[in-house]
Short mmCIF file of C-alpha atoms in Angstrom, two decimals:
data_model
loop_
_atom_site.label_atom_id
_atom_site.label_comp_id
_atom_site.label_asym_id
_atom_site.label_seq_id
_atom_site.Cartn_x
_atom_site.Cartn_y
_atom_site.Cartn_z
CA MET A 29 81.78 -5.70 -17.68
CA LEU A 30 79.79 -2.98 -15.93
CA THR A 31 79.23 0.37 -17.56
CA CYS A 32 78.27 3.71 -16.07
CA MET A 33 74.55 4.24 -15.85
CA SER A 34 72.38 7.12 -14.83
CA MET A 35 71.14 6.63 -11.27
CA GLU A 36 68.68 9.44 -10.82
CA THR A 37 66.13 7.50 -8.76
CA ILE A 38 67.27 5.74 -5.61
CA GLY A 39 65.17 3.53 -3.39
CA PHE A 40 65.70 3.47 0.37
CA ILE A 41 64.25 0.68 2.50
CA GLY A 42 64.48 1.03 6.28
CA ILE A 43 63.73 4.47 7.71
CA GLY A 44 65.14 4.11 11.20
CA VAL A 45 67.46 6.08 13.47
CA MET A 46 70.13 6.26 10.76
CA GLY A 47 68.18 5.59 7.58
CA ARG A 48 66.08 8.73 7.93
CA SER A 49 69.14 10.98 7.92
CA MET A 50 70.81 9.07 5.10
CA ALA A 51 67.78 9.20 2.82
CA GLY A 52 67.56 12.92 3.62
CA HIS A 53 71.10 13.45 2.35
CA LEU A 54 70.13 11.89 -0.98
CA LEU A 55 67.14 14.21 -1.27
CA LYS A 56 69.34 17.22 -0.58
CA ALA A 57 71.78 16.00 -3.24
CA GLY A 58 69.03 16.16 -5.83
CA TYR A 59 68.18 12.50 -6.29
CA LYS A 60 64.60 11.34 -6.65
CA VAL A 61 64.19 9.12 -3.58
CA VAL A 62 61.57 6.39 -3.22
CA VAL A 63 61.13 5.04 0.31
CA PHE A 64 59.59 2.02 1.98
CA ASN A 65 59.36 1.16 5.65
CA ARG A 66 57.22 -1.38 7.50
CA THR A 67 55.82 1.49 9.57
CA ARG A 68 54.91 4.24 7.11
CA ALA A 69 54.68 6.93 9.80
CA LYS A 70 58.47 6.80 10.23
CA ALA A 71 58.84 7.98 6.63
CA ASP A 72 56.38 10.88 6.90
CA SER A 73 59.04 13.55 7.47
CA LEU A 74 60.90 12.40 4.35
CA ILE A 75 57.73 12.33 2.28
CA GLU A 76 56.98 15.87 3.43
CA THR A 77 60.35 16.99 2.07
CA GLY A 78 59.96 15.31 -1.31
CA ALA A 79 60.47 11.56 -1.00
CA LEU A 80 58.03 9.27 -2.79
CA TRP A 81 56.34 6.35 -1.08
CA ALA A 82 56.31 2.75 -2.35
CA GLU A 83 53.87 0.15 -1.07
CA SER A 84 56.43 -2.68 -1.05
CA PRO A 85 60.07 -3.48 -1.83
CA ALA A 86 58.92 -5.02 -5.12
CA THR A 87 57.14 -1.88 -6.33
CA LEU A 88 60.03 0.26 -5.12
CA ALA A 89 62.57 -1.83 -7.03
CA ALA A 90 60.71 -1.43 -10.29
CA ARG A 91 61.06 2.37 -10.08
CA CYS A 92 64.75 2.70 -9.20
CA GLU A 93 68.23 2.41 -10.70
CA ALA A 94 69.76 1.81 -7.26
CA VAL A 95 68.27 0.52 -4.02
CA ILE A 96 69.70 0.94 -0.51
CA THR A 97 68.55 -1.17 2.41
CA MET A 98 69.14 -0.66 6.11
CA VAL A 99 66.87 -3.06 7.93
CA GLY A 100 67.08 -4.85 11.27
CA TYR A 101 68.21 -8.46 11.17
CA PRO A 102 69.67 -10.98 8.71
CA SER A 103 66.20 -12.54 8.40
CA ASP A 104 64.89 -9.14 7.27
CA VAL A 105 67.74 -8.82 4.76
CA GLU A 106 67.06 -12.28 3.37
CA ALA A 107 63.34 -11.62 2.95
CA THR A 108 63.91 -8.18 1.43
CA TYR A 109 66.37 -9.48 -1.15
CA LEU A 110 65.60 -13.14 -1.78
CA GLY A 111 61.89 -13.51 -0.99
CA ASP A 112 59.33 -13.98 -3.75
CA ALA A 113 58.39 -10.31 -3.40
CA GLY A 114 62.00 -9.24 -2.87
CA LEU A 115 64.44 -7.00 -4.68
CA VAL A 116 66.33 -9.66 -6.63
CA ALA A 117 63.11 -10.95 -8.19
CA HIS A 118 61.73 -7.51 -9.09
CA ALA A 119 64.61 -5.09 -9.72
CA LYS A 120 65.33 -3.98 -13.27
CA PRO A 121 68.42 -5.44 -14.96
CA GLY A 122 71.45 -3.30 -14.19
CA THR A 123 70.12 -2.08 -10.84
CA VAL A 124 72.71 -1.55 -8.11
CA LEU A 125 71.62 -3.12 -4.80
CA ILE A 126 73.37 -1.76 -1.70
CA ASP A 127 72.74 -3.46 1.63
CA MET A 128 73.93 -1.23 4.46
CA THR A 129 72.50 -3.44 7.20
CA THR A 130 74.97 -5.17 9.49
CA SER A 131 74.33 -8.77 8.50
CA CYS A 132 75.99 -12.15 7.91
CA PRO A 133 78.94 -12.33 5.50
CA GLU A 134 77.62 -15.60 4.10
CA LEU A 135 74.22 -14.05 3.35
CA ALA A 136 75.88 -11.11 1.59
CA ALA A 137 77.75 -13.55 -0.67
CA ARG A 138 74.54 -15.45 -1.45
CA ILE A 139 72.68 -12.26 -2.34
CA ALA A 140 75.50 -11.15 -4.64
CA ASN A 141 75.47 -14.53 -6.36
CA GLU A 142 71.70 -14.55 -6.89
CA ALA A 143 71.76 -10.92 -8.05
CA ALA A 144 74.43 -11.66 -10.65
CA LYS A 145 72.21 -14.36 -12.17
CA ARG A 146 69.68 -11.61 -12.98
CA ASN A 147 72.17 -9.02 -14.20
CA LEU A 148 71.95 -7.08 -10.94
CA HIS A 149 74.91 -5.68 -9.01
CA ALA A 150 74.80 -6.32 -5.25
CA ILE A 151 77.25 -5.04 -2.64
CA ASP A 152 77.32 -5.19 1.15
CA ALA A 153 78.16 -1.80 2.65
CA PRO A 154 77.66 -1.68 6.44
CA VAL A 155 78.54 1.51 8.25
CA THR A 156 79.91 2.79 11.53
CA GLY A 157 79.42 6.18 13.13
CA GLY A 158 76.00 5.91 14.74
CA ASP A 159 73.20 8.42 14.69
CA VAL A 160 75.60 11.37 14.82
CA GLY A 161 77.62 10.09 11.88
CA ALA A 162 74.46 9.51 9.86
CA ARG A 163 73.07 12.94 10.68
CA GLU A 164 76.32 14.77 9.88
CA ALA A 165 77.22 12.59 6.84
CA LYS A 166 80.40 11.39 8.58
CA LEU A 167 79.87 7.64 8.43
CA SER A 168 82.65 5.21 7.63
CA ILE A 169 81.48 2.65 5.06
CA MET A 170 82.98 -0.81 4.51
CA VAL A 171 82.16 -2.38 1.16
CA GLY A 172 82.21 -5.93 -0.17
CA GLY A 173 81.39 -6.98 -3.73
CA GLU A 174 82.75 -6.82 -7.24
CA LYS A 175 85.10 -3.86 -7.59
CA ALA A 176 83.20 -2.55 -10.63
CA ALA A 177 79.92 -2.62 -8.68
CA PHE A 178 81.60 -0.73 -5.86
CA GLU A 179 82.69 1.95 -8.32
CA LEU A 180 79.12 2.30 -9.60
CA ALA A 181 77.84 2.77 -6.05
CA LEU A 182 80.64 5.06 -4.88
CA PRO A 183 79.07 8.39 -5.96
CA ILE A 184 76.00 7.51 -3.90
CA LEU A 185 77.89 6.25 -0.86
CA LYS A 186 79.98 9.43 -0.66
CA HIS A 187 76.85 11.33 0.36
CA PHE A 188 76.90 9.42 3.66
CA GLY A 189 80.49 9.96 4.67
CA PRO A 190 84.02 10.66 3.47
CA THR A 191 85.44 7.22 4.27
CA VAL A 192 84.23 4.62 1.77
CA ILE A 193 86.63 1.67 1.52
CA TRP A 194 86.39 -1.40 -0.70
CA GLN A 195 87.35 -4.39 1.46
CA GLY A 196 87.09 -7.23 -1.06
CA LEU A 197 84.50 -9.49 -2.63
CA ALA A 198 80.94 -10.04 -1.39
CA GLY A 199 80.83 -10.50 2.39
CA ALA A 200 84.08 -8.61 2.98
CA GLY A 201 82.21 -5.48 4.06
CA GLN A 202 80.35 -7.50 6.68
CA HIS A 203 83.57 -9.09 7.93
CA ALA A 204 85.09 -5.59 8.27
CA LYS A 205 82.01 -4.47 10.21
CA MET A 206 82.50 -7.39 12.59
CA CYS A 207 86.03 -6.09 13.23
CA ASN A 208 84.45 -2.74 14.10
CA GLN A 209 81.87 -4.26 16.45
CA ILE A 210 84.51 -6.37 18.19
CA VAL A 211 86.42 -3.18 19.04
CA ILE A 212 83.24 -1.44 20.18
CA ALA A 213 82.27 -4.35 22.44
CA GLY A 214 85.47 -4.09 24.44
CA THR A 215 85.51 -0.30 24.35
CA MET A 216 81.96 0.06 25.71
CA MET A 217 82.76 -2.20 28.64
CA GLY A 218 85.87 -0.11 29.32
CA VAL A 219 83.99 3.19 29.14
CA CYS A 220 81.28 2.01 31.51
CA GLU A 221 83.74 0.46 33.98
CA SER A 222 85.85 3.62 33.93
CA LEU A 223 82.91 5.88 34.72
CA ALA A 224 81.66 3.55 37.43
CA TYR A 225 85.14 3.49 38.97
CA ALA A 226 85.40 7.29 38.83
CA GLN A 227 82.06 7.63 40.59
CA LYS A 228 82.81 5.06 43.31
CA SER A 229 86.24 6.53 44.05
CA GLY A 230 84.73 9.96 44.70
CA LEU A 231 86.01 11.66 41.54
CA ASP A 232 83.96 13.95 39.34
CA PRO A 233 83.49 11.80 36.20
CA ARG A 234 83.25 14.89 33.97
CA THR A 235 86.59 16.13 35.21
CA VAL A 236 88.05 12.68 34.64
CA LEU A 237 86.82 12.81 31.04
CA GLN A 238 88.68 16.09 30.54
CA SER A 239 91.91 14.28 31.42
CA ILE A 240 91.47 10.96 29.66
CA GLY A 241 89.41 12.05 26.64
CA GLY A 242 92.47 13.43 24.87
CA GLY A 243 95.00 10.84 25.98
CA ALA A 244 95.76 7.23 25.15
CA ALA A 245 92.28 6.16 26.31
CA SER A 246 90.59 8.45 23.81
CA SER A 247 87.96 6.82 21.58
CA TRP A 248 84.74 7.73 19.78
CA ALA A 249 82.72 5.98 22.47
CA LEU A 250 84.51 7.75 25.32
CA ASN A 251 84.15 11.21 23.81
CA ASN A 252 80.62 10.83 22.43
CA LEU A 253 78.79 8.30 24.60
CA ALA A 254 80.35 8.91 28.02
CA PRO A 255 78.88 12.46 28.15
CA ARG A 256 75.47 11.00 27.27
CA ILE A 257 75.82 8.53 30.14
CA LEU A 258 76.64 11.33 32.57
CA ASP A 259 73.64 13.32 31.29
CA GLY A 260 71.39 10.32 31.90
CA ASN A 261 70.71 10.11 28.18
CA PHE A 262 70.30 6.48 27.14
CA ALA A 263 68.33 7.09 23.97
CA PRO A 264 69.51 4.90 21.10
CA GLY A 265 72.11 6.05 18.65
CA PHE A 266 72.41 2.31 18.15
CA TYR A 267 69.98 -0.13 19.78
CA VAL A 268 71.07 -2.68 22.37
CA LYS A 269 68.97 -5.33 20.58
CA HIS A 270 70.81 -4.68 17.32
CA PHE A 271 74.19 -4.78 19.04
CA ILE A 272 73.35 -8.20 20.48
CA LYS A 273 72.52 -9.30 16.93
CA ASP A 274 75.88 -8.00 15.70
CA LEU A 275 77.83 -9.71 18.48
CA SER A 276 76.01 -12.96 17.71
CA ILE A 277 77.11 -12.68 14.07
CA ALA A 278 80.67 -11.91 15.14
CA LEU A 279 80.81 -14.96 17.41
CA SER A 280 79.27 -17.23 14.80
CA SER A 281 81.71 -16.02 12.14
CA ALA A 282 84.64 -16.35 14.56
CA GLU A 283 83.64 -19.92 15.36
CA SER A 284 83.62 -20.78 11.65
CA LEU A 285 87.14 -19.33 11.47
CA GLY A 286 88.33 -21.35 14.48
CA LEU A 287 88.78 -18.17 16.54
CA ASP A 288 87.93 -17.68 20.22
CA LEU A 289 86.74 -14.19 21.23
CA PRO A 290 86.30 -14.15 25.04
CA GLY A 291 85.84 -10.37 25.19
CA VAL A 292 82.97 -10.46 22.71
CA THR A 293 81.45 -13.42 24.55
CA LEU A 294 81.43 -11.44 27.80
CA ALA A 295 80.04 -8.31 26.13
CA LYS A 296 77.20 -10.31 24.58
CA GLN A 297 76.33 -11.82 27.96
CA LEU A 298 76.23 -8.37 29.57
CA TYR A 299 74.10 -6.87 26.83
CA GLU A 300 71.73 -9.82 26.99
CA ARG A 301 71.38 -9.17 30.72
CA LEU A 302 70.62 -5.52 29.99
CA ALA A 303 68.01 -6.50 27.39
CA ALA A 304 66.40 -8.98 29.78
CA ASN A 305 66.07 -6.14 32.31
CA GLY A 306 64.11 -4.04 29.82
CA GLY A 307 66.93 -2.29 27.96
CA ALA A 308 66.65 -3.81 24.50
CA ASP A 309 65.45 -0.56 22.94
CA LEU A 310 68.00 1.68 24.65
CA GLY A 311 71.34 2.81 23.26
CA THR A 312 74.49 0.77 23.79
CA GLN A 313 75.69 3.28 26.40
CA ALA A 314 72.93 1.98 28.71
CA LEU A 315 75.33 -0.83 29.64
CA TYR A 316 76.49 1.61 32.34
CA LYS A 317 73.25 0.92 34.23
CA LEU A 318 74.44 -2.61 34.99
CA TYR A 319 77.69 -1.36 36.47
CA VAL A 320 75.99 1.02 38.88
CA GLY A 321 73.44 -1.55 40.00
CA GLU A 322 70.30 -0.44 38.22
CA ARG A 323 68.51 -3.75 37.94
CA THR A 324 65.48 -2.67 35.94
CA VAL A 325 65.81 -0.55 32.84
CA VAL A 326 62.56 0.67 31.36
CA SER A 327 63.20 3.94 29.58
CA SER A 328 65.77 6.04 27.77
CA GLN A 329 66.17 8.38 30.71
#
Protein backbone atom coordinates (compact mmCIF):
# COMPACT_ATOMS: atom_id res chain seq x y z
CA MET A 1 0.00 0.00 0.00
CA LEU A 2 1.50 3.33 -1.02
CA THR A 3 1.12 6.39 1.15
CA CYS A 4 1.46 10.06 0.32
CA MET A 5 4.97 11.37 0.72
CA SER A 6 6.54 14.76 0.46
CA MET A 7 8.23 15.16 -2.91
CA GLU A 8 10.03 18.46 -2.58
CA THR A 9 13.15 17.46 -4.52
CA ILE A 10 12.79 16.09 -8.03
CA GLY A 11 15.56 14.78 -10.23
CA PHE A 12 15.46 15.27 -13.99
CA ILE A 13 17.73 13.26 -16.28
CA GLY A 14 17.84 14.22 -19.95
CA ILE A 15 17.95 17.93 -20.74
CA GLY A 16 17.04 17.91 -24.41
CA VAL A 17 14.60 19.73 -26.67
CA MET A 18 11.68 18.89 -24.38
CA GLY A 19 13.37 18.09 -21.08
CA ARG A 20 14.73 21.59 -20.66
CA SER A 21 11.26 23.13 -20.75
CA MET A 22 9.78 20.46 -18.52
CA ALA A 23 12.43 20.81 -15.84
CA GLY A 24 11.90 24.57 -16.03
CA HIS A 25 8.21 24.14 -15.22
CA LEU A 26 9.14 22.25 -12.06
CA LEU A 27 11.48 25.04 -11.00
CA LYS A 28 8.75 27.61 -11.54
CA ALA A 29 6.37 25.48 -9.47
CA GLY A 30 8.72 25.74 -6.51
CA TYR A 31 10.32 22.30 -6.49
CA LYS A 32 14.00 21.85 -5.80
CA VAL A 33 15.24 20.34 -9.07
CA VAL A 34 18.43 18.30 -9.45
CA VAL A 35 19.53 17.71 -13.04
CA PHE A 36 21.89 15.41 -14.90
CA ASN A 37 22.70 15.27 -18.59
CA ARG A 38 25.54 13.58 -20.46
CA THR A 39 26.47 17.00 -21.86
CA ARG A 40 26.47 19.40 -18.91
CA ALA A 41 26.38 22.51 -21.12
CA LYS A 42 22.79 21.69 -22.11
CA ALA A 43 21.77 22.12 -18.46
CA ASP A 44 23.54 25.46 -17.94
CA SER A 45 20.43 27.59 -18.48
CA LEU A 46 18.54 25.56 -15.87
CA ILE A 47 21.40 25.77 -13.40
CA GLU A 48 21.46 29.53 -13.89
CA THR A 49 17.80 29.68 -12.88
CA GLY A 50 18.18 27.55 -9.76
CA ALA A 51 18.56 23.89 -10.70
CA LEU A 52 21.25 21.87 -8.93
CA TRP A 53 23.73 19.70 -10.80
CA ALA A 54 24.43 16.02 -10.09
CA GLU A 55 27.51 14.24 -11.37
CA SER A 56 25.67 10.99 -12.18
CA PRO A 57 22.24 9.34 -12.06
CA ALA A 58 23.34 7.52 -8.90
CA THR A 59 24.23 10.68 -7.00
CA LEU A 60 21.08 12.37 -8.28
CA ALA A 61 18.88 9.51 -7.08
CA ALA A 62 20.24 9.70 -3.56
CA ARG A 63 19.08 13.33 -3.26
CA CYS A 64 15.52 13.05 -4.61
CA GLU A 65 12.06 11.80 -3.68
CA ALA A 66 11.09 11.51 -7.35
CA VAL A 67 13.17 11.15 -10.50
CA ILE A 68 12.06 11.87 -14.08
CA THR A 69 13.97 10.58 -17.08
CA MET A 70 13.69 11.61 -20.71
CA VAL A 71 16.62 10.08 -22.52
CA GLY A 72 17.17 8.90 -26.08
CA TYR A 73 16.88 5.17 -26.69
CA PRO A 74 15.77 2.02 -24.86
CA SER A 75 19.44 1.17 -24.29
CA ASP A 76 19.82 4.51 -22.49
CA VAL A 77 16.72 3.80 -20.40
CA GLU A 78 18.01 0.36 -19.46
CA ALA A 79 21.42 1.68 -18.41
CA THR A 80 19.92 4.61 -16.50
CA TYR A 81 17.56 2.40 -14.52
CA LEU A 82 19.06 -1.08 -14.33
CA GLY A 83 22.82 -0.54 -14.63
CA ASP A 84 25.11 -0.96 -11.63
CA ALA A 85 25.23 2.83 -11.30
CA GLY A 86 21.55 3.22 -12.17
CA LEU A 87 18.49 4.56 -10.42
CA VAL A 88 17.04 1.28 -9.17
CA ALA A 89 20.28 0.41 -7.38
CA HIS A 90 20.75 3.84 -5.79
CA ALA A 91 17.35 5.48 -5.23
CA LYS A 92 16.02 5.78 -1.69
CA PRO A 93 13.17 3.45 -0.70
CA GLY A 94 9.84 5.02 -1.57
CA THR A 95 11.22 7.06 -4.48
CA VAL A 96 8.89 7.52 -7.45
CA LEU A 97 10.65 6.82 -10.76
CA ILE A 98 8.99 8.32 -13.84
CA ASP A 99 10.34 7.40 -17.26
CA MET A 100 9.00 9.80 -19.87
CA THR A 101 11.17 8.44 -22.68
CA THR A 102 9.41 6.67 -25.53
CA SER A 103 10.73 3.16 -25.00
CA CYS A 104 9.82 -0.53 -25.16
CA PRO A 105 6.74 -1.73 -23.25
CA GLU A 106 8.61 -4.86 -22.18
CA LEU A 107 11.46 -2.81 -20.72
CA ALA A 108 9.01 -0.63 -18.80
CA ALA A 109 7.50 -3.75 -17.23
CA ARG A 110 10.95 -5.06 -16.28
CA ILE A 111 11.94 -1.77 -14.67
CA ALA A 112 8.72 -1.68 -12.66
CA ASN A 113 9.31 -5.23 -11.48
CA GLU A 114 12.92 -4.57 -10.42
CA ALA A 115 11.92 -1.30 -8.76
CA ALA A 116 9.21 -3.01 -6.71
CA LYS A 117 11.80 -5.43 -5.30
CA ARG A 118 13.56 -2.41 -3.73
CA ASN A 119 10.43 -0.63 -2.51
CA LEU A 120 10.55 1.86 -5.38
CA HIS A 121 7.58 2.94 -7.49
CA ALA A 122 8.24 3.01 -11.25
CA ILE A 123 5.87 4.21 -13.97
CA ASP A 124 6.24 4.71 -17.70
CA ALA A 125 4.83 8.07 -18.79
CA PRO A 126 5.70 8.95 -22.41
CA VAL A 127 4.32 12.16 -23.83
CA THR A 128 3.07 13.69 -27.05
CA GLY A 129 2.95 17.34 -28.05
CA GLY A 130 6.50 18.06 -29.17
CA ASP A 131 8.64 21.04 -28.34
CA VAL A 132 5.67 23.41 -28.38
CA GLY A 133 3.68 21.25 -25.98
CA ALA A 134 6.66 20.98 -23.64
CA ARG A 135 7.31 24.71 -23.73
CA GLU A 136 3.67 25.67 -23.15
CA ALA A 137 2.96 22.86 -20.62
CA LYS A 138 0.34 21.36 -22.96
CA LEU A 139 1.68 17.83 -23.29
CA SER A 140 -0.56 14.78 -23.27
CA ILE A 141 0.87 12.10 -20.96
CA MET A 142 0.14 8.37 -21.16
CA VAL A 143 0.92 6.43 -17.99
CA GLY A 144 1.53 2.77 -17.23
CA GLY A 145 2.18 1.30 -13.78
CA GLU A 146 0.44 0.55 -10.51
CA LYS A 147 -2.54 2.87 -10.07
CA ALA A 148 -1.33 3.98 -6.63
CA ALA A 149 2.08 4.92 -8.08
CA PHE A 150 0.33 6.90 -10.80
CA GLU A 151 -1.59 8.83 -8.16
CA LEU A 152 1.65 9.67 -6.33
CA ALA A 153 3.17 11.00 -9.55
CA LEU A 154 0.07 12.85 -10.77
CA PRO A 155 0.72 16.18 -8.99
CA ILE A 156 4.12 16.32 -10.69
CA LEU A 157 2.90 15.26 -14.12
CA LYS A 158 0.19 17.92 -14.15
CA HIS A 159 2.90 20.58 -14.41
CA PHE A 160 3.64 19.31 -17.93
CA GLY A 161 0.15 19.28 -19.36
CA PRO A 162 -3.56 19.02 -18.59
CA THR A 163 -4.07 15.56 -20.08
CA VAL A 164 -2.58 12.86 -17.85
CA ILE A 165 -4.28 9.49 -18.39
CA TRP A 166 -3.60 6.18 -16.64
CA GLN A 167 -3.62 3.49 -19.33
CA GLY A 168 -3.00 0.37 -17.25
CA LEU A 169 -0.15 -1.56 -15.67
CA ALA A 170 3.55 -1.15 -16.46
CA GLY A 171 4.17 -0.90 -20.20
CA ALA A 172 0.67 0.36 -20.98
CA GLY A 173 1.89 3.94 -21.30
CA GLN A 174 4.42 2.84 -23.90
CA HIS A 175 1.79 0.87 -25.81
CA ALA A 176 -0.42 3.99 -25.85
CA LYS A 177 2.52 6.04 -27.14
CA MET A 178 2.96 3.54 -29.97
CA CYS A 179 -0.69 4.19 -30.91
CA ASN A 180 0.19 7.89 -31.04
CA GLN A 181 3.28 7.37 -33.19
CA ILE A 182 1.39 5.11 -35.58
CA VAL A 183 -1.09 7.94 -36.22
CA ILE A 184 1.73 10.46 -36.62
CA ALA A 185 3.56 8.25 -39.12
CA GLY A 186 0.62 8.21 -41.50
CA THR A 187 -0.28 11.83 -40.86
CA MET A 188 3.22 13.14 -41.62
CA MET A 189 3.27 11.31 -44.94
CA GLY A 190 -0.13 12.81 -45.74
CA VAL A 191 0.93 16.35 -44.80
CA CYS A 192 4.08 16.17 -46.92
CA GLU A 193 2.31 14.62 -49.91
CA SER A 194 -0.45 17.22 -49.70
CA LEU A 195 1.98 20.13 -49.71
CA ALA A 196 4.00 18.63 -52.53
CA TYR A 197 0.81 18.12 -54.55
CA ALA A 198 -0.31 21.71 -53.89
CA GLN A 199 3.04 23.03 -55.07
CA LYS A 200 3.19 20.88 -58.23
CA SER A 201 -0.38 21.73 -59.22
CA GLY A 202 0.37 25.45 -59.13
CA LEU A 203 -1.59 26.27 -55.98
CA ASP A 204 -0.36 28.51 -53.19
CA PRO A 205 0.24 25.97 -50.37
CA ARG A 206 -0.46 28.61 -47.70
CA THR A 207 -3.83 29.35 -49.21
CA VAL A 208 -4.54 25.62 -49.37
CA LEU A 209 -3.77 25.37 -45.65
CA GLN A 210 -6.35 28.06 -44.94
CA SER A 211 -8.98 25.81 -46.53
CA ILE A 212 -8.00 22.39 -45.24
CA GLY A 213 -6.58 23.33 -41.83
CA GLY A 214 -10.04 23.73 -40.33
CA GLY A 215 -11.79 20.91 -42.16
CA ALA A 216 -11.81 17.14 -42.00
CA ALA A 217 -8.07 17.02 -42.79
CA SER A 218 -7.22 19.13 -39.76
CA SER A 219 -4.55 17.71 -37.44
CA TRP A 220 -1.83 18.92 -35.09
CA ALA A 221 0.81 18.12 -37.69
CA LEU A 222 -1.01 19.96 -40.47
CA ASN A 223 -1.60 23.10 -38.43
CA ASN A 224 1.76 23.21 -36.63
CA LEU A 225 4.32 21.53 -38.86
CA ALA A 226 3.05 22.40 -42.34
CA PRO A 227 3.69 26.14 -41.73
CA ARG A 228 7.23 25.27 -40.59
CA ILE A 229 7.75 23.33 -43.82
CA LEU A 230 6.59 26.28 -45.91
CA ASP A 231 8.91 28.58 -43.93
CA GLY A 232 11.83 26.26 -44.64
CA ASN A 233 12.14 25.55 -40.93
CA PHE A 234 13.24 21.95 -40.40
CA ALA A 235 14.67 22.37 -36.92
CA PRO A 236 13.70 19.53 -34.61
CA GLY A 237 10.66 19.68 -32.41
CA PHE A 238 11.15 15.92 -32.52
CA TYR A 239 14.23 14.35 -34.13
CA VAL A 240 14.03 12.13 -37.20
CA LYS A 241 16.46 9.69 -35.54
CA HIS A 242 14.18 9.37 -32.51
CA PHE A 243 11.11 8.88 -34.70
CA ILE A 244 12.85 6.02 -36.50
CA LYS A 245 13.52 4.50 -33.07
CA ASP A 246 9.84 4.85 -32.15
CA LEU A 247 8.64 3.30 -35.41
CA SER A 248 11.04 0.40 -34.87
CA ILE A 249 9.53 -0.19 -31.43
CA ALA A 250 6.01 0.01 -32.87
CA LEU A 251 6.81 -2.55 -35.57
CA SER A 252 8.53 -4.89 -33.12
CA SER A 253 5.60 -4.68 -30.70
CA ALA A 254 3.11 -5.17 -33.53
CA GLU A 255 4.97 -8.27 -34.70
CA SER A 256 4.78 -9.75 -31.20
CA LEU A 257 1.02 -9.10 -31.31
CA GLY A 258 0.64 -10.75 -34.73
CA LEU A 259 -0.28 -7.42 -36.34
CA ASP A 260 0.83 -6.13 -39.75
CA LEU A 261 1.31 -2.35 -40.04
CA PRO A 262 2.13 -1.55 -43.70
CA GLY A 263 1.75 2.21 -43.22
CA VAL A 264 4.29 2.28 -40.39
CA THR A 265 6.62 0.06 -42.41
CA LEU A 266 6.55 2.54 -45.30
CA ALA A 267 7.01 5.54 -43.00
CA LYS A 268 10.04 3.93 -41.37
CA GLN A 269 11.59 3.24 -44.78
CA LEU A 270 11.08 6.87 -45.83
CA TYR A 271 12.51 8.27 -42.62
CA GLU A 272 15.49 5.93 -42.87
CA ARG A 273 16.09 7.29 -46.37
CA LEU A 274 15.93 10.82 -45.01
CA ALA A 275 18.39 9.95 -42.23
CA ALA A 276 20.76 8.31 -44.72
CA ASN A 277 20.72 11.56 -46.72
CA GLY A 278 21.88 13.54 -43.69
CA GLY A 279 18.55 14.33 -42.02
CA ALA A 280 18.79 12.31 -38.81
CA ASP A 281 19.05 15.42 -36.63
CA LEU A 282 16.27 17.36 -38.35
CA GLY A 283 12.63 17.52 -37.29
CA THR A 284 10.09 15.01 -38.56
CA GLN A 285 8.65 17.63 -40.93
CA ALA A 286 11.87 17.35 -42.98
CA LEU A 287 10.27 14.32 -44.65
CA TYR A 288 8.89 16.91 -47.10
CA LYS A 289 12.38 17.24 -48.58
CA LEU A 290 12.12 13.73 -50.02
CA TYR A 291 8.84 14.53 -51.75
CA VAL A 292 10.22 17.60 -53.51
CA GLY A 293 13.38 15.83 -54.63
CA GLU A 294 15.98 17.23 -52.26
CA ARG A 295 18.43 14.36 -52.23
CA THR A 296 20.91 15.66 -49.67
CA VAL A 297 19.77 17.09 -46.37
CA VAL A 298 22.49 18.67 -44.28
CA SER A 299 20.94 21.38 -42.14
CA SER A 300 17.78 22.56 -40.43
CA GLN A 301 17.19 25.25 -43.01
